[in-house]
Amino acid sequence: MNQKKHASNPWYSRTDTSKLELPDSTWKRVLPPDLYEVARHGETERAFTGRYRDFEGIGTYYCAACGNALFRSEAKFASTCGWPSFFEAERPGTLAYRTDRSFGMVRTEVLCGRCGAHLGHLFDDGPPPTGKRFCMNSISLEFEPDRK
Ligand code: FE
């Protein structure tokens, strides 16, 4: 892991799963501006621009804001939607959900269960075995390959 990248974020941890409830001003200070806009203001990166959309590495995807484990690469699937997509979470409770009524739609917003960062949305058109599609912003994710 690139520790330097998170040097300004003392709450980042790959092992501590305790919930974080920090004020917006703190996140604004510790996150890079582009990640802050997605994580704390629900911005969406442009389709087909994210670094993990076509990515097929074997490993774990962590929350880029807090280090919480979110998805395993085995749950990633090739989606045509333009964002990295997964059919299940890394473990129960690692994600949180909220109804999103923006843009005249009713969608399920997906948040990090540890820090509350906006990650993306959940749809019911995914592949077996779950039928779910966790449609994520690449910028909200941080991939770490498995150790050989
Ligand atoms: Fe998080």
PDB file of N, CA and C in Angstrom, residues 7 11 13 16 35 48-49 51 64 72 74 76-77 85 88 96-97 101-102 107 109 113-115 119 136-137 144:
ATOM      1  N   ALA A   7      -0.997  10.000   3.866  1.00  0.00           N
ATOM      2  CA  ALA A   7      -0.287  10.634   4.978  1.00  0.00           C
ATOM      3  C   ALA A   7      -1.099  11.774   5.599  1.00  0.00           C
ATOM      4  N   TRP A  11      -7.314   9.004   9.452  1.00  0.00           N
ATOM      5  CA  TRP A  11      -8.411   8.055   9.685  1.00  0.00           C
ATOM      6  C   TRP A  11      -8.378   6.883   8.720  1.00  0.00           C
ATOM      7  N   SER A  13      -7.480   3.487   7.357  1.00  0.00           N
ATOM      8  CA  SER A  13      -6.957   2.244   7.924  1.00  0.00           C
ATOM      9  C   SER A  13      -7.522   1.039   7.183  1.00  0.00           C
ATOM     10  N   ASP A  16      -8.774  -1.107  10.863  1.00  0.00           N
ATOM     11  CA  ASP A  16      -9.738  -0.573  11.819  1.00  0.00           C
ATOM     12  C   ASP A  16     -11.100  -0.441  11.138  1.00  0.00           C
ATOM     13  N   LEU A  35     -11.724  13.347  -5.164  1.00  0.00           N
ATOM     14  CA  LEU A  35     -12.328  12.292  -4.341  1.00  0.00           C
ATOM     15  C   LEU A  35     -13.337  12.896  -3.362  1.00  0.00           C
ATOM     16  N   PHE A  48     -17.017   5.730 -18.489  1.00  0.00           N
ATOM     17  CA  PHE A  48     -15.904   5.278 -19.332  1.00  0.00           C
ATOM     18  C   PHE A  48     -14.611   6.064 -19.109  1.00  0.00           C
ATOM     19  N   THR A  49     -14.479   6.709 -17.946  1.00  0.00           N
ATOM     20  CA  THR A  49     -13.243   7.439 -17.675  1.00  0.00           C
ATOM     21  C   THR A  49     -12.464   6.843 -16.503  1.00  0.00           C
ATOM     22  N   ARG A  51     -10.440   4.494 -13.753  1.00  0.00           N
ATOM     23  CA  ARG A  51      -9.278   3.613 -13.943  1.00  0.00           C
ATOM     24  C   ARG A  51      -9.613   2.130 -13.746  1.00  0.00           C
ATOM     25  N   ALA A  64     -11.428   4.426  -0.915  1.00  0.00           N
ATOM     26  CA  ALA A  64     -10.304   5.345  -1.096  1.00  0.00           C
ATOM     27  C   ALA A  64     -10.280   6.425  -0.017  1.00  0.00           C
ATOM     28  N   ARG A  72     -14.302  -7.835  -3.425  1.00  0.00           N
ATOM     29  CA  ARG A  72     -13.252  -8.705  -3.915  1.00  0.00           C
ATOM     30  C   ARG A  72     -13.325  -8.721  -5.443  1.00  0.00           C
ATOM     31  N   GLU A  74     -13.225 -11.151  -7.381  1.00  0.00           N
ATOM     32  CA  GLU A  74     -14.065 -12.251  -7.875  1.00  0.00           C
ATOM     33  C   GLU A  74     -15.508 -11.805  -8.088  1.00  0.00           C
ATOM     34  N   LYS A  76     -16.322  -8.872  -9.309  1.00  0.00           N
ATOM     35  CA  LYS A  76     -16.359  -7.843 -10.355  1.00  0.00           C
ATOM     36  C   LYS A  76     -16.778  -8.495 -11.663  1.00  0.00           C
ATOM     37  N   PHE A  77     -17.548  -7.808 -12.443  1.00  0.00           N
ATOM     38  CA  PHE A  77     -17.949  -8.370 -13.742  1.00  0.00           C
ATOM     39  C   PHE A  77     -17.893  -7.301 -14.826  1.00  0.00           C
ATOM     40  N   SER A  85     -18.190  -2.493 -11.941  1.00  0.00           N
ATOM     41  CA  SER A  85     -19.414  -3.083 -11.402  1.00  0.00           C
ATOM     42  C   SER A  85     -19.119  -4.395 -10.695  1.00  0.00           C
ATOM     43  N   GLU A  88     -21.471  -8.433  -5.556  1.00  0.00           N
ATOM     44  CA  GLU A  88     -21.691  -8.545  -4.108  1.00  0.00           C
ATOM     45  C   GLU A  88     -20.574  -7.845  -3.342  1.00  0.00           C
ATOM     46  N   ALA A  96     -23.312   0.607   3.152  1.00  0.00           N
ATOM     47  CA  ALA A  96     -24.558   1.155   3.693  1.00  0.00           C
ATOM     48  C   ALA A  96     -25.383   1.679   2.524  1.00  0.00           C
ATOM     49  N   TYR A  97     -26.676   1.830   2.743  1.00  0.00           N
ATOM     50  CA  TYR A  97     -27.586   2.170   1.653  1.00  0.00           C
ATOM     51  C   TYR A  97     -28.520   3.304   2.043  1.00  0.00           C
ATOM     52  N   ARG A 101     -33.324  10.221  -4.363  1.00  0.00           N
ATOM     53  CA  ARG A 101     -34.408  10.677  -5.229  1.00  0.00           C
ATOM     54  C   ARG A 101     -33.964  11.808  -6.152  1.00  0.00           C
ATOM     55  N   SER A 102     -32.669  11.956  -6.370  1.00  0.00           N
ATOM     56  CA  SER A 102     -32.183  13.043  -7.228  1.00  0.00           C
ATOM     57  C   SER A 102     -32.437  12.734  -8.704  1.00  0.00           C
ATOM     58  N   ARG A 107     -33.382   5.828  -6.756  1.00  0.00           N
ATOM     59  CA  ARG A 107     -32.284   4.858  -6.834  1.00  0.00           C
ATOM     60  C   ARG A 107     -31.782   4.542  -5.438  1.00  0.00           C
ATOM     61  N   GLU A 109     -28.656   4.493  -3.263  1.00  0.00           N
ATOM     62  CA  GLU A 109     -27.293   4.996  -3.163  1.00  0.00           C
ATOM     63  C   GLU A 109     -26.472   4.037  -2.306  1.00  0.00           C
ATOM     64  N   GLY A 113     -19.737   1.655   4.525  1.00  0.00           N
ATOM     65  CA  GLY A 113     -20.327   1.400   5.836  1.00  0.00           C
ATOM     66  C   GLY A 113     -19.483   1.930   6.981  1.00  0.00           C
ATOM     67  N   ARG A 114     -18.217   2.223   6.712  1.00  0.00           N
ATOM     68  CA  ARG A 114     -17.357   2.731   7.779  1.00  0.00           C
ATOM     69  C   ARG A 114     -17.356   4.259   7.832  1.00  0.00           C
ATOM     70  N   CYS A 115     -17.139   4.920   6.701  1.00  0.00           N
ATOM     71  CA  CYS A 115     -16.960   6.383   6.728  1.00  0.00           C
ATOM     72  C   CYS A 115     -18.123   7.150   6.118  1.00  0.00           C
ATOM     73  N   LEU A 119     -20.285   6.009  -2.777  1.00  0.00           N
ATOM     74  CA  LEU A 119     -19.500   5.133  -3.650  1.00  0.00           C
ATOM     75  C   LEU A 119     -20.128   5.010  -5.029  1.00  0.00           C
ATOM     76  N   MET A 136     -20.032   1.469  -9.323  1.00  0.00           N
ATOM     77  CA  MET A 136     -19.155   2.249  -8.457  1.00  0.00           C
ATOM     78  C   MET A 136     -18.334   3.280  -9.222  1.00  0.00           C
ATOM     79  N   ASN A 137     -17.986   4.351  -8.552  1.00  0.00           N
ATOM     80  CA  ASN A 137     -17.016   5.297  -9.101  1.00  0.00           C
ATOM     81  C   ASN A 137     -15.609   4.758  -8.859  1.00  0.00           C
ATOM     82  N   GLU A 144      -5.947  -3.229  -4.242  1.00  0.00           N
ATOM     83  CA  GLU A 144      -4.700  -3.786  -3.711  1.00  0.00           C
ATOM     84  C   GLU A 144      -4.607  -5.238  -4.183  1.00  0.00           C
TER      85      GLU A 144
END
